[in-house]
Coordinates of C-alpha atoms in Angstrom, one line a residue:
M240 CA 49.2 -27.6 -17.3
R241 CA 47.8 -27.7 -20.9
Q242 CA 44.3 -26.4 -21.6
L243 CA 42.5 -26.4 -24.9
I244 CA 39.7 -23.9 -25.6
Q245 CA 37.7 -24.9 -28.7
N246 CA 35.2 -22.9 -30.8
A247 CA 35.9 -19.5 -29.3
L248 CA 35.1 -16.2 -30.9
I249 CA 38.6 -14.7 -30.4
V250 CA 39.0 -10.9 -29.9
T251 CA 42.7 -10.2 -29.6
G252 CA 42.4 -6.8 -27.9
D253 CA 44.3 -4.8 -30.5
G254 CA 41.2 -2.7 -31.3
R255 CA 41.4 -3.3 -35.0
S256 CA 41.2 -7.0 -35.9
E257 CA 37.8 -8.5 -36.6
P258 CA 36.7 -11.2 -34.2
F259 CA 37.3 -14.7 -35.6
E260 CA 36.4 -18.2 -34.6
G261 CA 39.2 -20.5 -33.5
N262 CA 40.9 -22.6 -30.8
V263 CA 43.4 -21.6 -28.2
L264 CA 45.9 -23.8 -26.4
I265 CA 47.1 -22.6 -23.0
V266 CA 50.5 -24.0 -21.9
N267 CA 51.2 -23.2 -18.3
D268 CA 50.8 -19.4 -18.1
R269 CA 51.2 -18.6 -21.8
I270 CA 49.2 -18.9 -25.0
G271 CA 50.8 -21.7 -27.0
H272 CA 48.7 -21.5 -30.1
L273 CA 45.9 -19.1 -31.2
G274 CA 43.4 -19.8 -34.0
D275 CA 44.5 -23.0 -35.5
V276 CA 46.0 -25.5 -33.0
P277 CA 47.9 -28.4 -34.7
R278 CA 46.8 -31.9 -33.9
S279 CA 50.2 -32.7 -32.5
A280 CA 49.9 -29.9 -30.0
I281 CA 46.7 -31.1 -28.4
R282 CA 48.1 -34.4 -27.3
D283 CA 48.0 -34.9 -23.5
V284 CA 45.9 -31.8 -22.8
D285 CA 44.8 -31.7 -19.2
L286 CA 41.5 -29.8 -19.8
T287 CA 39.3 -29.2 -22.8
L288 CA 36.6 -26.5 -22.8
D289 CA 34.0 -25.8 -25.6
A290 CA 33.5 -22.1 -25.8
R291 CA 30.4 -22.6 -28.1
T292 CA 31.4 -19.3 -30.0
R293 CA 31.5 -17.2 -26.8
V294 CA 34.0 -14.4 -26.8
L295 CA 37.6 -15.1 -25.6
A296 CA 39.5 -11.9 -24.9
P297 CA 42.3 -10.5 -22.7
G298 CA 41.4 -10.1 -19.1
F299 CA 40.0 -6.6 -18.1
V300 CA 41.8 -3.9 -16.3
D301 CA 40.1 -2.1 -13.4
T302 CA 41.8 1.3 -13.7
H303 CA 40.6 2.7 -10.4
N304 CA 40.0 0.3 -7.5
H305 CA 39.8 0.8 -3.7
G306 CA 39.9 -2.8 -2.6
L307 CA 43.6 -2.9 -1.7
L308 CA 43.5 -3.6 2.1
A309 CA 40.2 -5.2 3.1
G310 CA 40.3 -6.9 -0.3
T311 CA 43.0 -9.2 1.0
R312 CA 40.6 -10.8 3.5
I313 CA 39.4 -14.2 2.5
G314 CA 35.8 -14.3 1.4
Q315 CA 33.1 -17.0 1.5
H316 CA 34.6 -18.7 -1.6
G317 CA 38.0 -19.2 -0.2
I318 CA 39.8 -16.4 -2.1
P319 CA 40.4 -12.7 -1.3
I320 CA 37.3 -10.6 -1.4
A321 CA 38.6 -8.2 -3.9
C322 CA 39.5 -11.1 -6.2
E323 CA 35.9 -12.4 -5.9
L324 CA 34.5 -9.1 -7.0
S325 CA 37.1 -8.6 -9.8
L326 CA 36.9 -12.1 -11.3
S327 CA 33.1 -12.0 -11.3
G328 CA 33.4 -9.1 -13.8
G329 CA 36.2 -10.5 -15.9
V330 CA 38.9 -8.3 -14.3
T331 CA 42.4 -9.8 -14.0
K332 CA 44.3 -6.6 -13.2
R333 CA 43.4 -3.8 -10.9
I334 CA 45.0 -0.4 -10.2
C335 CA 45.1 0.8 -6.7
G336 CA 46.6 3.7 -4.7
V337 CA 44.0 6.0 -6.3
D338 CA 42.7 9.4 -5.2
G339 CA 46.1 10.2 -3.6
L340 CA 45.6 7.5 -1.0
S341 CA 48.3 4.8 -1.5
P342 CA 49.0 2.7 1.7
A343 CA 52.6 3.8 1.5
P344 CA 54.8 5.8 2.1
V345 CA 53.8 6.2 5.8
T346 CA 55.8 7.0 8.8
P347 CA 55.7 4.5 11.7
N348 CA 54.0 7.1 14.1
Q349 CA 51.3 7.8 11.5
R350 CA 50.3 4.2 10.6
L351 CA 47.4 3.9 13.0
E352 CA 45.9 7.3 12.1
Y353 CA 46.3 6.7 8.4
A354 CA 44.8 3.2 8.7
T355 CA 41.8 4.8 10.3
Q356 CA 41.4 7.3 7.5
L357 CA 41.7 4.7 4.8
A358 CA 39.2 2.3 6.5
T359 CA 36.1 3.8 4.8
M360 CA 37.8 3.6 1.4
D361 CA 40.1 0.6 1.4
G362 CA 38.9 -1.2 4.5
T363 CA 41.1 -2.7 7.1
I364 CA 43.5 -5.7 7.4
D365 CA 43.8 -8.3 10.1
G366 CA 46.4 -6.9 12.4
E367 CA 48.4 -3.7 12.3
W368 CA 50.3 -2.1 9.5
T369 CA 53.9 -3.0 9.6
W370 CA 55.3 -1.2 6.5
S371 CA 56.6 2.3 5.8
S372 CA 57.8 2.2 2.2
V373 CA 56.1 1.0 -1.0
V374 CA 58.5 -2.0 -1.2
E375 CA 57.8 -2.9 2.4
F376 CA 54.1 -2.8 1.5
Y377 CA 54.6 -5.1 -1.5
N378 CA 56.5 -7.5 0.7
W379 CA 53.4 -7.7 3.0
Y380 CA 51.0 -7.9 0.0
Q381 CA 52.7 -10.7 -1.9
G382 CA 50.7 -13.9 -1.6
R383 CA 47.5 -12.1 -0.7
S384 CA 45.9 -11.8 -4.2
I385 CA 45.0 -14.0 -7.2
I386 CA 44.8 -11.2 -9.7
D387 CA 47.5 -8.7 -10.5
M388 CA 47.8 -5.3 -8.9
G389 CA 49.5 -2.0 -9.9
L390 CA 49.9 0.9 -7.5
Y391 CA 49.9 4.7 -8.0
L392 CA 52.0 6.8 -5.6
G393 CA 49.5 8.8 -3.6
H394 CA 50.0 12.5 -3.3
G395 CA 48.1 12.5 0.0
S396 CA 50.3 9.8 1.4
V397 CA 53.5 11.7 0.4
R398 CA 52.2 14.9 1.9
R399 CA 51.1 13.2 5.1
A400 CA 54.5 11.6 5.5
V401 CA 56.3 15.0 5.2
M402 CA 53.9 17.3 7.0
G403 CA 51.2 15.3 8.6
N404 CA 47.5 16.1 8.0
E405 CA 48.1 19.9 8.3
A406 CA 45.2 21.9 6.9
R407 CA 47.4 24.5 5.1
P408 CA 49.5 25.0 1.9
A409 CA 53.0 23.4 2.0
T410 CA 56.1 25.6 2.4
E411 CA 58.8 25.5 -0.2
D412 CA 61.0 23.3 2.1
E413 CA 58.1 20.9 2.6
I414 CA 57.5 20.7 -1.2
R415 CA 61.2 19.9 -1.7
N416 CA 61.0 17.2 0.9
M417 CA 57.9 15.7 -0.8
C418 CA 59.8 15.7 -4.1
V419 CA 62.6 13.8 -2.5
L420 CA 60.2 11.2 -1.3
V421 CA 58.5 11.0 -4.7
R422 CA 61.8 10.3 -6.4
E423 CA 62.5 7.5 -3.9
E424 CA 59.2 5.8 -4.5
A425 CA 58.5 6.6 -8.1
K426 CA 60.3 3.6 -9.7
W427 CA 58.0 1.2 -7.8
T428 CA 54.8 2.7 -8.9
L429 CA 52.8 3.5 -12.1
G430 CA 52.2 7.2 -11.7
L431 CA 51.1 10.0 -9.3
S432 CA 47.5 10.1 -8.0
T433 CA 45.9 12.9 -6.1
G434 CA 42.6 13.4 -4.4
L435 CA 41.9 17.1 -4.2
V436 CA 38.7 16.7 -2.2
Y437 CA 40.4 14.4 0.5
N438 CA 42.6 15.2 3.4
P439 CA 45.3 16.2 3.2
A440 CA 45.7 16.9 -0.6
V441 CA 42.6 19.2 -0.4
Y442 CA 44.9 21.8 1.2
S443 CA 47.5 21.7 -1.6
D444 CA 47.9 24.2 -4.5
T445 CA 48.8 23.9 -8.2
A446 CA 52.5 24.6 -7.6
E447 CA 52.7 21.6 -5.2
I448 CA 51.0 19.2 -7.6
T449 CA 53.1 20.4 -10.5
S450 CA 56.3 20.0 -8.5
L451 CA 55.5 16.4 -7.5
I452 CA 54.5 15.1 -10.9
R453 CA 57.6 16.8 -12.3
A454 CA 59.7 15.0 -9.7
F455 CA 58.1 11.7 -10.6
N456 CA 58.9 12.2 -14.3
E457 CA 62.5 12.8 -13.4
V458 CA 62.6 9.2 -12.5
K459 CA 60.5 7.6 -15.2
P460 CA 57.6 8.7 -17.5
A461 CA 54.3 8.7 -15.8
A462 CA 50.9 10.5 -15.8
L463 CA 48.9 12.4 -13.2
F464 CA 45.7 10.6 -12.0
P465 CA 43.6 13.2 -10.1
H466 CA 40.3 13.3 -8.4
L467 CA 39.5 16.9 -9.3
R468 CA 39.1 19.6 -6.7
S469 CA 35.5 20.0 -8.0
E470 CA 33.4 17.8 -10.2
S471 CA 30.4 20.1 -9.9
D472 CA 30.1 23.9 -10.1
Q473 CA 33.9 24.5 -10.4
I474 CA 34.7 21.6 -12.6
L475 CA 36.1 23.6 -15.4
P476 CA 38.7 25.6 -13.4
A477 CA 39.4 22.3 -11.4
L478 CA 40.1 20.5 -14.7
D479 CA 42.3 23.4 -15.9
E480 CA 44.3 23.2 -12.7
V481 CA 45.4 19.5 -13.1
L482 CA 45.9 19.8 -16.9
V483 CA 48.3 22.6 -16.3
A484 CA 50.1 20.5 -13.6
A485 CA 50.3 17.5 -15.9
I486 CA 51.6 19.5 -18.9
E487 CA 54.1 21.5 -16.9
G488 CA 55.1 18.4 -15.0
G489 CA 56.1 16.7 -18.2
G490 CA 54.0 13.5 -18.1
G491 CA 50.6 12.3 -19.2
Y492 CA 47.1 12.9 -17.9
C493 CA 44.2 10.5 -17.1
N494 CA 40.8 12.0 -16.4
E495 CA 39.8 9.8 -13.4
H496 CA 36.2 8.6 -13.0
S497 CA 34.9 11.0 -15.5
K498 CA 31.6 12.6 -14.4
I499 CA 29.7 15.8 -14.0
A500 CA 27.9 16.4 -10.7
G501 CA 24.8 18.5 -10.3
S502 CA 22.0 19.1 -12.8
R503 CA 23.1 22.8 -13.4
N504 CA 26.5 21.5 -14.6
W505 CA 25.4 18.8 -17.1
D506 CA 25.7 21.2 -20.0
K507 CA 29.5 21.5 -19.4
Y508 CA 30.2 18.3 -21.1
Q509 CA 31.4 19.9 -24.4
A510 CA 33.6 22.3 -22.5
I511 CA 35.2 19.5 -20.6
T512 CA 35.9 17.3 -23.6
D513 CA 37.2 20.3 -25.6
R514 CA 39.8 20.8 -22.8
L515 CA 40.7 17.1 -22.9
A516 CA 41.1 17.3 -26.7
D517 CA 43.4 20.3 -26.4
A518 CA 45.5 18.5 -23.8
A519 CA 45.8 15.4 -26.0
E520 CA 47.5 17.5 -28.6
I521 CA 50.3 18.2 -26.1
I522 CA 50.6 15.1 -23.8
P523 CA 49.3 11.5 -23.8
T524 CA 45.8 11.3 -22.3
M525 CA 43.3 8.7 -21.3
E526 CA 40.0 8.7 -19.4
N527 CA 38.2 6.3 -17.3
M528 CA 34.7 6.0 -15.8
Y529 CA 32.3 3.7 -14.0
P530 CA 29.1 3.6 -16.0
Y531 CA 26.7 4.9 -13.3
A532 CA 25.0 8.2 -12.5
A533 CA 26.0 8.0 -8.9
G534 CA 29.4 7.8 -7.1
S535 CA 30.6 6.6 -3.7
T536 CA 33.1 7.9 -1.2
T537 CA 33.9 8.6 2.4
G538 CA 31.1 10.3 4.2
D539 CA 33.1 13.0 5.8
T540 CA 33.3 14.7 2.3
I541 CA 29.8 16.1 3.0
F542 CA 31.4 18.5 5.5
P543 CA 33.5 21.5 4.5
P544 CA 37.3 20.9 4.5
E545 CA 37.9 23.1 7.6
I546 CA 35.7 20.7 9.6
R547 CA 37.4 17.5 8.5
G548 CA 41.0 18.6 8.7
G549 CA 43.6 16.9 11.0
T550 CA 43.1 13.6 12.8
R551 CA 39.8 11.6 13.0
E552 CA 39.5 12.7 16.7
E553 CA 39.9 16.4 15.7
F554 CA 37.2 16.0 13.0
L555 CA 34.8 14.4 15.5
A556 CA 35.5 17.1 18.1
R557 CA 34.5 19.8 15.6
L558 CA 31.2 18.0 15.1
T559 CA 30.4 18.6 18.7
D560 CA 31.1 22.4 18.5
P561 CA 27.8 24.2 17.9
G562 CA 29.5 27.3 16.6
L563 CA 31.6 25.4 14.0
L564 CA 28.6 23.3 13.1
R565 CA 26.4 26.3 12.4
V566 CA 29.1 27.8 10.1
A567 CA 29.4 24.4 8.3
H568 CA 25.6 24.3 7.9
E569 CA 25.5 27.8 6.4
K570 CA 28.4 26.9 4.1
T571 CA 26.6 23.7 3.0
L572 CA 23.4 25.7 2.2
G573 CA 25.1 28.6 0.4
D574 CA 28.6 27.9 -0.8
T575 CA 29.1 25.7 -4.0
T576 CA 32.3 27.2 -5.3
S577 CA 35.0 27.1 -2.6
W578 CA 34.6 23.4 -2.1
D579 CA 32.9 20.4 -3.8
N580 CA 29.6 20.5 -1.9
F581 CA 28.3 17.0 -2.1
V582 CA 25.0 17.7 -0.3
D583 CA 24.2 20.5 -2.7
F584 CA 25.0 18.7 -6.0
C585 CA 23.1 15.6 -4.8
G586 CA 20.0 17.8 -4.3
G587 CA 20.1 17.7 -0.5
F588 CA 20.3 14.9 2.1
D589 CA 17.9 12.7 0.2
G590 CA 20.4 12.4 -2.6
V591 CA 23.0 10.9 -0.3
Q592 CA 22.7 7.2 0.4
I593 CA 24.4 5.5 3.4
A594 CA 26.7 2.7 2.0
G595 CA 28.7 2.0 5.1
I596 CA 28.5 2.5 8.9
Y597 CA 30.4 1.5 12.0
E598 CA 29.1 -2.0 12.5
G599 CA 26.4 -2.1 15.1
A600 CA 26.1 1.7 15.4
G601 CA 23.6 2.6 12.7
D602 CA 22.6 -0.7 11.0
E603 CA 18.9 0.4 10.6
F604 CA 20.0 3.2 8.3
L605 CA 22.3 1.1 6.0
G606 CA 21.0 1.7 2.4
C607 CA 18.8 4.6 3.5
R608 CA 19.4 8.3 2.8
L609 CA 20.8 10.9 5.1
G610 CA 17.4 12.5 4.9
D611 CA 16.0 9.5 6.6
V612 CA 18.4 10.1 9.5
A613 CA 17.2 13.6 9.9
R614 CA 13.5 12.6 9.7
A615 CA 14.0 9.9 12.3
S616 CA 15.2 12.6 14.6
G617 CA 12.0 14.7 14.0
H618 CA 13.4 17.1 11.4
S619 CA 11.3 17.0 8.2
N620 CA 12.8 20.3 6.9
L621 CA 16.1 18.8 5.5
S622 CA 17.6 22.3 5.0
S623 CA 17.2 23.2 8.7
Y624 CA 20.0 23.3 11.2
G625 CA 18.3 20.6 13.2
A626 CA 18.5 18.2 10.3
Y627 CA 22.2 19.1 9.8
E628 CA 22.8 18.5 13.5
A629 CA 21.1 15.1 13.4
V630 CA 23.3 14.1 10.5
A631 CA 26.4 15.2 12.4
D632 CA 25.2 13.2 15.4
F633 CA 24.9 10.2 13.2
F634 CA 28.6 10.6 12.2
L635 CA 29.5 10.9 15.8
T636 CA 27.7 7.7 16.7
N637 CA 29.5 6.0 13.9
R638 CA 32.9 7.4 14.9
G639 CA 33.1 9.1 11.5
A640 CA 33.3 5.6 9.8
V641 CA 30.5 6.4 7.3
S642 CA 30.7 5.8 3.5
I643 CA 28.1 7.2 1.1
I644 CA 26.6 6.9 -2.4
S645 CA 26.2 10.3 -4.0
H646 CA 23.3 10.5 -6.5
Y647 CA 24.5 13.4 -8.6
G648 CA 24.2 12.6 -12.3
N649 CA 22.0 11.6 -15.2
E650 CA 22.1 8.7 -17.7
G651 CA 22.5 11.0 -20.7
T652 CA 25.8 12.3 -19.5
V653 CA 27.0 8.8 -18.6
E654 CA 26.2 7.6 -22.1
R655 CA 28.1 10.6 -23.7
F656 CA 31.2 9.8 -21.7
F657 CA 30.9 6.1 -22.3
R658 CA 30.8 6.5 -26.1
R659 CA 34.3 8.1 -26.1
P660 CA 36.9 5.8 -27.7
S661 CA 39.5 7.0 -25.2
M662 CA 37.4 5.9 -22.2
A663 CA 38.6 3.0 -20.1
I664 CA 36.4 1.5 -17.4
C665 CA 36.8 1.3 -13.6
T666 CA 34.8 0.1 -10.7
D667 CA 36.1 2.8 -8.2
G668 CA 34.7 0.0 -6.0
L669 CA 34.8 -0.2 -2.2
V670 CA 35.0 -3.7 -0.7
P671 CA 31.9 -5.0 1.0
G672 CA 32.0 -6.2 4.6
P673 CA 30.2 -5.9 7.9
G674 CA 28.3 -2.7 8.0
Q675 CA 28.5 -2.2 4.3
K676 CA 26.0 -2.0 1.4
P677 CA 28.3 -0.8 -1.3
H678 CA 27.7 0.8 -4.7
P679 CA 26.8 -1.8 -7.3
R680 CA 29.7 -0.7 -9.5
S681 CA 32.0 -2.9 -7.3
L682 CA 30.5 -5.9 -9.0
G683 CA 28.6 -4.6 -11.9
A684 CA 30.8 -2.0 -13.7
F685 CA 32.4 -4.3 -16.3
P686 CA 29.4 -6.4 -17.2
K687 CA 27.3 -3.2 -17.4
A688 CA 29.9 -1.7 -19.8
L689 CA 29.7 -4.8 -22.0
R690 CA 25.9 -4.7 -22.0
M691 CA 25.9 -0.9 -22.8
A692 CA 28.4 -1.4 -25.6
R693 CA 26.2 -4.1 -27.1
E694 CA 23.0 -2.0 -26.8
L695 CA 24.7 1.2 -28.1
E696 CA 26.2 -0.9 -31.0
I697 CA 29.8 -0.1 -30.1
P698 CA 31.9 -2.7 -31.9
L699 CA 33.0 -5.7 -29.9
E700 CA 36.7 -5.2 -30.8
E701 CA 36.5 -1.6 -29.6
I702 CA 35.1 -2.2 -26.2
V703 CA 37.5 -5.1 -25.6
F704 CA 40.4 -2.8 -26.5
R705 CA 39.1 -0.2 -24.1
L706 CA 38.6 -2.6 -21.2
S707 CA 42.0 -4.3 -21.6
T708 CA 44.7 -3.0 -23.9
L709 CA 44.1 0.8 -23.8
P710 CA 45.0 1.1 -20.0
C711 CA 48.0 -1.2 -20.4
R712 CA 49.4 0.9 -23.1
F713 CA 48.8 4.1 -21.2
L714 CA 50.4 2.7 -18.0
G715 CA 53.3 1.2 -19.8
L716 CA 52.4 -2.4 -18.9
K717 CA 53.1 -5.5 -21.0
S718 CA 50.7 -5.8 -23.9
P719 CA 47.7 -8.1 -23.2
I720 CA 47.0 -8.6 -26.9
L721 CA 46.3 -12.3 -27.6
A722 CA 49.0 -13.9 -29.6
P723 CA 51.2 -17.0 -29.3
G724 CA 53.5 -16.4 -26.3
S725 CA 51.4 -13.8 -24.6
D726 CA 50.2 -14.0 -21.0
A727 CA 47.2 -16.3 -20.6
S728 CA 45.1 -13.9 -18.4
L729 CA 41.8 -14.2 -20.3
V730 CA 38.0 -13.8 -20.0
M731 CA 35.3 -15.7 -21.7
F732 CA 31.9 -14.0 -22.0
D733 CA 28.6 -14.3 -23.8
W734 CA 28.3 -11.2 -25.9
D735 CA 24.6 -11.7 -26.4
K736 CA 23.7 -12.1 -22.7
V737 CA 26.3 -10.5 -20.5
R738 CA 24.9 -7.9 -18.2
E739 CA 24.9 -6.6 -14.6
C740 CA 22.2 -8.1 -12.3
N741 CA 22.6 -5.9 -9.2
D742 CA 21.4 -2.5 -8.3
F743 CA 21.6 0.0 -5.4
D744 CA 19.1 -2.0 -3.3
D745 CA 20.8 -5.3 -3.9
P746 CA 24.4 -4.6 -4.9
L747 CA 26.0 -8.0 -4.4
V748 CA 24.1 -10.0 -7.0
A749 CA 26.5 -11.6 -9.4
P750 CA 26.4 -10.7 -13.1
E751 CA 25.3 -12.9 -16.0
G752 CA 27.4 -13.9 -19.0
I753 CA 31.0 -13.8 -17.5
D754 CA 31.6 -17.5 -18.0
A755 CA 35.3 -18.1 -17.3
V756 CA 38.4 -16.2 -16.2
W757 CA 42.0 -17.3 -16.3
V758 CA 44.8 -15.6 -14.5
H759 CA 48.3 -16.5 -15.8
G760 CA 46.8 -19.8 -17.1
D761 CA 44.9 -20.7 -13.9
L762 CA 41.2 -21.2 -14.5
V763 CA 40.0 -19.4 -11.4
H764 CA 36.4 -18.6 -12.2
E765 CA 34.0 -20.7 -14.2
H766 CA 30.2 -20.3 -14.5
G767 CA 29.9 -18.6 -11.2
R768 CA 32.2 -21.0 -9.3
F769 CA 35.6 -20.0 -8.0
H770 CA 38.5 -22.5 -8.2
V771 CA 40.8 -21.8 -5.3
P772 CA 44.4 -22.1 -6.4
T773 CA 47.0 -23.7 -4.1
E774 CA 48.9 -20.5 -4.1
F775 CA 47.8 -16.9 -4.5
R776 CA 50.2 -15.8 -7.2
G777 CA 48.9 -12.4 -8.3
R778 CA 51.8 -10.2 -9.6
I779 CA 52.8 -6.6 -8.9
L780 CA 52.5 -4.6 -12.1
M781 CA 55.4 -2.5 -13.1
S782 CA 55.7 -0.2 -16.1
E783 CA 58.0 -1.5 -18.8
P784 CA 61.5 0.0 -19.3
G785 CA 61.8 2.3 -22.2
V786 CA 58.2 3.6 -22.2
T787 CA 58.1 7.2 -23.2
Y788 CA 55.4 9.8 -23.3

């Protein structure tokens, strides 16, 4: 297949070269010529596109994505749902297994319970899990994606495989066994992720995290990719914890979905960035963010860790225990330091939006706030135990399968993080489906980043570098920089018009200005239309040999 793109504004992705007008010849999955295309080379082209001076750049990298499982389901356009979302934003690579929650390793007897836990984050597949190791998961996954996927090894998955969902620190023997498992799986993955607000990693300590990232780096160079233990009142000691682990573990560090939660903490921005600068003097660092002042996650995080430990059934049983529930209510009202108190840093139940429910169990509240749930039960005082009990009952009705949008931030802090040259972009997106009204970032993060860069007068070559080449370099992936012979995974967009068109009330409206996307030379998205390839040939991303930190 030979495709000629004429009159493009070419941005190579190297972060330095000025954009220039030219033509590009794609030959099969590679760039054949860039800039000037000889007349002899354009004979017998199969397709010619006039870019009309729109930008042609390397495809974007979603550095933190949750669409790994449900994203393989075929959507309304005939391609996997996660690919629909990604391609609409110009993304050709996504990184999964984030927040310590990779789908493998998993022991056979834990597959069902773990699949239940991951359902509110990564969704579900048609049928049961059949894999245990990362390689076995890859064998299942191949042929189920158009775009490329890289996987982190999840700390929580490793911990669960060794000691179940135990709500306690690991013993020395258990840490040694986890390190053995890390060494077995490290070569197939891009780094170690952890989610220190999620079961079971929330019960780990710094020594455990340090041991695991050190074990990973004994196999190959890699970074730590953490969801901090606190992104609110305790954000500074939480950041110190993972920076120490990354430095002592001998790898790099990525500040995942950079944010500051809660109005009383917004003034900590400088202290955070000072710590990141200090770390960058010692180890390689990168940051990522979704450019929104609200996040989204599993709903059970609104309850203290001791309530949600163990299996899903154990969590639900605790919600029916009046004594435990009263203790949890008191902790939610008064404790903002021993755990990341989502209700508090969102300003109460009205700051927590319902993004997903058990289909058919709470449809009337989808898109509403938890405060609306309490008021519907007759509790106008949202700090009362009655309101807390009503919310717990809502979780019980929905079998715990609730996802939320947490409105915790402000636009000023978002902009300050966004301006950082070391900041990559992610969606952190959950896949929409029945009973879902997801965060608009799933579809809007990359178009919004381009729109913000334009309005903030961030140079085009800088933002393209941050959306494409920066994460590839940090992860040790093949360079996406446009040149003859490079991979033809590309995005064409209108720099003057590109923008997100969705919002929290209507999150699935497609963006404007992402005009065409190629994955390995296949034109799969053009002016809002998806071209369904005969085969889904998305590749598994592996770090390049010889990469060193």
